[in-house]
XYZ file of C-alpha atoms in Angstrom:
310
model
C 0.000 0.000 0.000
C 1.458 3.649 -1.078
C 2.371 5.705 2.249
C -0.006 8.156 3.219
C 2.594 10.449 4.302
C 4.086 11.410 0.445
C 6.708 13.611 0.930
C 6.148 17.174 -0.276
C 8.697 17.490 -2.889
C 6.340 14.950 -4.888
C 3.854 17.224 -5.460
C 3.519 20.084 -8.013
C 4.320 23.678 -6.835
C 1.011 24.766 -7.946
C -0.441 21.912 -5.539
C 1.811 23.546 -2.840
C 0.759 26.453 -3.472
C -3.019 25.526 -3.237
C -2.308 23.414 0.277
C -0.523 26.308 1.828
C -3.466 29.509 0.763
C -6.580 27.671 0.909
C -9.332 29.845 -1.582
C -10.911 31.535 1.420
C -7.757 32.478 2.884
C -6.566 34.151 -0.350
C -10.058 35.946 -0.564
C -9.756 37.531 2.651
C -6.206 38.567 1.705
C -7.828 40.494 -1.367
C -11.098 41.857 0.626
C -8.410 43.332 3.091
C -6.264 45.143 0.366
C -9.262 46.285 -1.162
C -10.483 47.523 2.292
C -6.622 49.288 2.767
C -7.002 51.192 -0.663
C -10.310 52.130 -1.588
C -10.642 55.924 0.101
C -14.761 55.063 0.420
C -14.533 51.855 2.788
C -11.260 53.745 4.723
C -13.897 56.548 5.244
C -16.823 54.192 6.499
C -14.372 52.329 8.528
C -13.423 55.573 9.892
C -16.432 56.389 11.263
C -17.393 52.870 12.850
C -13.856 53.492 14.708
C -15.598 56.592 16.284
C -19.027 54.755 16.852
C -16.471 52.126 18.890
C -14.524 54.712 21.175
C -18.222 56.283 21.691
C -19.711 53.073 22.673
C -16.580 52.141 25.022
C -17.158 55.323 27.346
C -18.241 55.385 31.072
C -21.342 57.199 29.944
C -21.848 57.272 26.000
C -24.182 59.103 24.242
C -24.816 56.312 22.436
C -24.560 52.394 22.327
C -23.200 50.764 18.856
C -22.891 46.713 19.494
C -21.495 46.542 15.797
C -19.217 49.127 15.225
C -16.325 46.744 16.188
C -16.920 44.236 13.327
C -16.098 46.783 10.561
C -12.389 47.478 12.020
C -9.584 45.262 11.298
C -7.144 44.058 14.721
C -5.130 46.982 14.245
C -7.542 49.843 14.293
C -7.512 48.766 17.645
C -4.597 50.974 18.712
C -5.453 54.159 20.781
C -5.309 57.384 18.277
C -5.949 60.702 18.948
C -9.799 60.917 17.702
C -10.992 63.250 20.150
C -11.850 66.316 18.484
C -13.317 63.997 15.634
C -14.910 62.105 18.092
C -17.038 64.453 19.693
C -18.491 65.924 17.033
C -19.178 63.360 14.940
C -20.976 61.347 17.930
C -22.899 64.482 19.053
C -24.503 64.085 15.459
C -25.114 60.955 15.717
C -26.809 61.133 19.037
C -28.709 64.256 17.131
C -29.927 62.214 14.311
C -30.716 58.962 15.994
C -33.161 60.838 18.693
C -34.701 62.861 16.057
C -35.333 59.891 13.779
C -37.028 57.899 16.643
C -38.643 60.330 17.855
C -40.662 61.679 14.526
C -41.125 57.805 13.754
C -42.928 57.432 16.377
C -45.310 60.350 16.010
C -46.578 58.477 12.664
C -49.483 56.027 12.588
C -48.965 53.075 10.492
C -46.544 52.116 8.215
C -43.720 54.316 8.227
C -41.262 55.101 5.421
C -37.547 55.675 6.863
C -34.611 56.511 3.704
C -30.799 56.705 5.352
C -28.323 58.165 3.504
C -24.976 56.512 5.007
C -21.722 55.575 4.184
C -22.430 51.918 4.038
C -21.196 50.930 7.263
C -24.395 52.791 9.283
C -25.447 50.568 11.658
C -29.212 52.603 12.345
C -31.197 49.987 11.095
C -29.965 46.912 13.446
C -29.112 49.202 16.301
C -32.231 51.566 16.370
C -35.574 50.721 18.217
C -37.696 50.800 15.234
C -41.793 51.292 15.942
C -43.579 48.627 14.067
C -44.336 48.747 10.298
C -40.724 50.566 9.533
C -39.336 50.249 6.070
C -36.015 51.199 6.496
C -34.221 52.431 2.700
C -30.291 52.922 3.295
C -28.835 54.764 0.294
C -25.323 54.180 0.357
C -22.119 52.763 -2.417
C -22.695 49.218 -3.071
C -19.144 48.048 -2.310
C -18.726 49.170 1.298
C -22.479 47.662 1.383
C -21.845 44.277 0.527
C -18.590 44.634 3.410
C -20.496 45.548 5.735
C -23.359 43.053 5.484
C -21.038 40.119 5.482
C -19.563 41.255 8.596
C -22.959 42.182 10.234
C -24.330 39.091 9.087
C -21.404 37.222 11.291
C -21.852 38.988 14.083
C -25.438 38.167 14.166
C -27.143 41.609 13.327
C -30.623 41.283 12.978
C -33.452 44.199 11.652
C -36.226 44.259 14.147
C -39.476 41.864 13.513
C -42.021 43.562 12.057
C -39.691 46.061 10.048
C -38.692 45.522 6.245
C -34.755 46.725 5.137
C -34.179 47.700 1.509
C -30.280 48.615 0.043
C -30.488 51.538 -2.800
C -27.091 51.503 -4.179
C -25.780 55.448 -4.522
C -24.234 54.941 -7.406
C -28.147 53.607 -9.635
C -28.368 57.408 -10.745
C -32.250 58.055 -10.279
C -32.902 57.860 -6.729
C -36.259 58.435 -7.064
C -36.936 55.480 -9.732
C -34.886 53.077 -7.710
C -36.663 53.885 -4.224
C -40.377 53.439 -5.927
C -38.918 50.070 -7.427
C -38.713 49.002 -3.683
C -42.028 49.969 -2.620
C -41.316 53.305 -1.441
C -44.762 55.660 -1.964
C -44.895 59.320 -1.721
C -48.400 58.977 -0.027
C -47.180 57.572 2.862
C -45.684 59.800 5.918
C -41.545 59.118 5.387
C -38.702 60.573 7.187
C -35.023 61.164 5.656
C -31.658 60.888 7.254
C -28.044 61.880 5.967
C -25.127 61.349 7.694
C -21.643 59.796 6.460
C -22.885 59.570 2.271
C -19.919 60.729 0.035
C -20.965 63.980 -1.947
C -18.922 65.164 -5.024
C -20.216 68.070 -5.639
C -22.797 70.780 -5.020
C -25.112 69.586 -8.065
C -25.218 65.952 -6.917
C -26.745 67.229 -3.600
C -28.922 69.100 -5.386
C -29.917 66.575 -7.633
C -30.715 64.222 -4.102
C -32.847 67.111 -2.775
C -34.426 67.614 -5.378
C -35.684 63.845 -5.493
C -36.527 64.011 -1.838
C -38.845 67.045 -2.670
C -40.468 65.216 -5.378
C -40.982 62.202 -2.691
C -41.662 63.785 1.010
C -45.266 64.450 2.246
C -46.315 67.654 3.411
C -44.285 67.748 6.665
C -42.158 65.352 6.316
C -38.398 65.370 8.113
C -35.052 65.488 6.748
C -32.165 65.563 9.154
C -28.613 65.416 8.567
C -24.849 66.693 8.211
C -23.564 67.940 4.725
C -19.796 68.231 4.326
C -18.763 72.357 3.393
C -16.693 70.902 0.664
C -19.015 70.694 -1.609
C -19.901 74.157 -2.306
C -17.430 77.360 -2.439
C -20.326 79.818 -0.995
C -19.136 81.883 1.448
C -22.485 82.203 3.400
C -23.614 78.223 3.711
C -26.761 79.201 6.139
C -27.985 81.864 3.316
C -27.319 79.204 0.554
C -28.639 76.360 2.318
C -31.875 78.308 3.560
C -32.170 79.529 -0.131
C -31.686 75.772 -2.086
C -34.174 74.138 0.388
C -36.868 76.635 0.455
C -36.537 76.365 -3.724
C -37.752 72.475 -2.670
C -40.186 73.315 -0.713
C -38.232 72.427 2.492
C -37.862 75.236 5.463
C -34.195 74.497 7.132
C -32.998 74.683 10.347
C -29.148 75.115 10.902
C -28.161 73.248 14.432
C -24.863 74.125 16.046
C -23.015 71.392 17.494
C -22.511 73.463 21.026
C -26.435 73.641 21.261
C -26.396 69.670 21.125
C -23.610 69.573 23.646
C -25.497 71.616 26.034
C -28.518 70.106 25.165
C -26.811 66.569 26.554
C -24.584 68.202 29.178
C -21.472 67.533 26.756
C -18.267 69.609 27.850
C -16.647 70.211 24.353
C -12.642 69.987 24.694
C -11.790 71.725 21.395
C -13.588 73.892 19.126
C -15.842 72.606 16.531
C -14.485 72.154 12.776
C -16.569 73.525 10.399
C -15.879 70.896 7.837
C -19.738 69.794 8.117
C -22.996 71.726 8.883
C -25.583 69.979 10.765
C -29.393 70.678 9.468
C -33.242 69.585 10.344
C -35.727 70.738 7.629
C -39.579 69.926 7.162
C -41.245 70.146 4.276
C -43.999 72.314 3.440
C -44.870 71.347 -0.227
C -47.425 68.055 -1.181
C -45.083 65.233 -2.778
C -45.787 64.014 -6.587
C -47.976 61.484 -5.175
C -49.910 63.540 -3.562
C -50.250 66.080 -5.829
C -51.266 63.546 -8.407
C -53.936 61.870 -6.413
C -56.014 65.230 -6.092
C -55.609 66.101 -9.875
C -57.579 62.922 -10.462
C -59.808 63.199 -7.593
C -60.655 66.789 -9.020
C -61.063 64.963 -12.611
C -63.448 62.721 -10.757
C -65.527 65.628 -9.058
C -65.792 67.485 -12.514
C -66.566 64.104 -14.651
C -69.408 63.451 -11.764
C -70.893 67.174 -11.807
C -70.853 66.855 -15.857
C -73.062 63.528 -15.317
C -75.523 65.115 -13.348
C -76.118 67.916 -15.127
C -74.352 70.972 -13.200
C -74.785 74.049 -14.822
C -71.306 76.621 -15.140
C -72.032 79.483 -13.099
C-alpha cells in the first residue's frame, strides 16, 4: 500500500501552493487590500472606529454593538480621535433621537430613507416602531462589506420592520426607491449622515428627489460636508436651495447639542460639516397627483348630473 505520508517534494508547486493559501484564505487577503485602498470603505471604517470609542465610554451618548466588526485588529490601537470624536458622535446622538422620535409620532406604516456611508449601523441598532421600512442609500461596495460582517456577528433588523439597500451609485434615486415599494403617499422621514458627496449639483440633484418624494411635513435631518460648495455664506445658501424644494431648514450648532446633553466640548468645533433639520412644506408628486384625479373625478361626476357653469 502507497504511504499516506508522500513527501512534499512529490507534489507540483502549484499543488503547494493551493495546500498552503486555501481559496478563502486568499479571498480575505484580497477583501483586506481592497479595504486598505479604496478611500470610500477607509472613510466608512473611519467612522465605525468613532461609533467604537463612543460606545466604550463610562457614559456614551450612544450604544453601537457593531461598530467593532467593521475594524480590522489593528484599528484597535489608541489614536488621537478626540476632536473627531465628539463631534461626529454628538450628530449621531442628534440624528438617531430625532429619527425615533418623529417615527414614532406616525401612525402606520412608516417610510424611513438613510443616507450613510455603508457601514451605518441605524437599522440593526435603532428601536424601530412597528411597520418601519427602512431604505439605506449608500455605495454598493462598502455595502456588501459591511453586510457580510454584520451578518457574522449576528445583526438582525427588528421583527415587524422591512430593510431595503439603494445603491448610490443607480443614478435616479427616485426610480430606484419606488422600485422598492417606497410611496410618496405615505408619511416618510429622511436621514443623511456619512454619504460621500462630489459636488454641489449631486446634492442638489438628491434634494431635489426628496422634494419630489416627502409628504407635506415630512423630516429630513442630517450633516452635509462644506466641501461641496465654495459659498461663502452656507446658512444663506442652504436656507435659499431648500426653500426652492419646498423644504424650510434649520441650521443646528453642534454646542447647542452639547449643552442640550450636558457635553463639555474639549476643542472647538471644525466647520468641515454643517448639521441641518428641515420639514417640508410642499405636497409630494404622489400627492399632488392623487387630487388632480380626484378633481377629474368631481368634474366628470358634476358633468353627469347635469351641473350648470355658473
Amino acid at each position: 500500500m502507497q504511504s499516506l505520508c508522500v513527501p512534499p517534494q512529490h507534489f507540483p508547486a502549484t499543488t503547494l501552493s493551493r495546500r498552503r493559501f486555501p481559496t478563502s484564505v486568499t479571498r480575505s487577503a484580497r477583501a483586506e487590500l481592497r479595504e486598505d485602498n479604496d478611500p470610500l470603505i477607509q472613510s466608512a471604517i473611519h467612522s465605525a472606529s468613532l461609533r467604537l470609542r463612543e460606545t466604550n465610554r463610562t457614559e456614551p451618548l450612544f450604544i453601537d454593538p457593531y461598530a467593532a466588526c467593521f475594524l480590522p485588529p489593528y484599528t484597535n490601537k489608541e489614536l488621537n480621535l478626540n476632536e473627531q470624536r465628539q463631534q461626529y458622535c454628538l450628530a449621531t446622538k442628534f440624528i438617531d433621537d430625532k429619527l425615533l422620535h418623529i417615527a414614532k409620532r406616525i401612525d402606520g406604516l412608516k417610510q424611513v430613507v438613510l443616507f450613510t456611508d455603508g457601514m451605518d449601523t441605524r437599522p440593526y441598532r435603532l428601536n424601530w416602531p412597528t411597520s418601519t421600512m427602512i431604505f439605506d442609500v449608500s455605495p454598493e461596495k462598502v455595502f456588501e462589506i459591511a453586510s457580510d460582517k454584520l451578518k457574522d456577528v449576528g445583526a438582525r433588523i427588528p421583527k415587524s420592520c422591512i430593510f431595503f439597500h439603494i445603491p448610490v451609485e443607480s443614478g435616479n434615486l427616485e426610480q430606484c426607491l419606488r422600485s422598492k415599494g417606497f410611496s410618496g403617499n405615505r408619511p416618510s422621514i429622511w436621514a443623511m449622515q456619512g454619504l460621500p458627496l462630489e459636488s454641489q449639483s449631486s446634492f442638489e440633484a438628491m434634494l431635489s428627489a426628496i422634494s419630489s418624494l416627502a409628504m407635506n411635513e415630512c423630516y429630513l435631518i442630517g450633516e452635509l460636508p462644506t466641501n461641496i460648495t465654495l459659498q461663502s455664506d452656507l446658512t444663506k445658501w442652504m436656507e435659499k436651495l431648500f426653500m426652492s424644494n419646498g423644504f424650510k431648514v434649520k441650521i443646528v450648532s453642534y454646542e447647542e447639542i452639547a449643552v442640550s446633553l450636558g457635553v463639555v466640548l474639549h476643542s472647538q468645533v471644525n466647520h468641515d460639516r454643517i448639521l441641518f433639520l428641515a420639514q417640508q412644506l410642499r405636497f409630494s408628486d404622489d400627492q399632488m397627483e392623487n387630487w388632480r384625479r380626484e378633481f377629474e373625478r368631481v368634474e366628470e361626476d358634476g358633468d353627469e348630473q347635469g351641473f350648470e357653469e355658473l
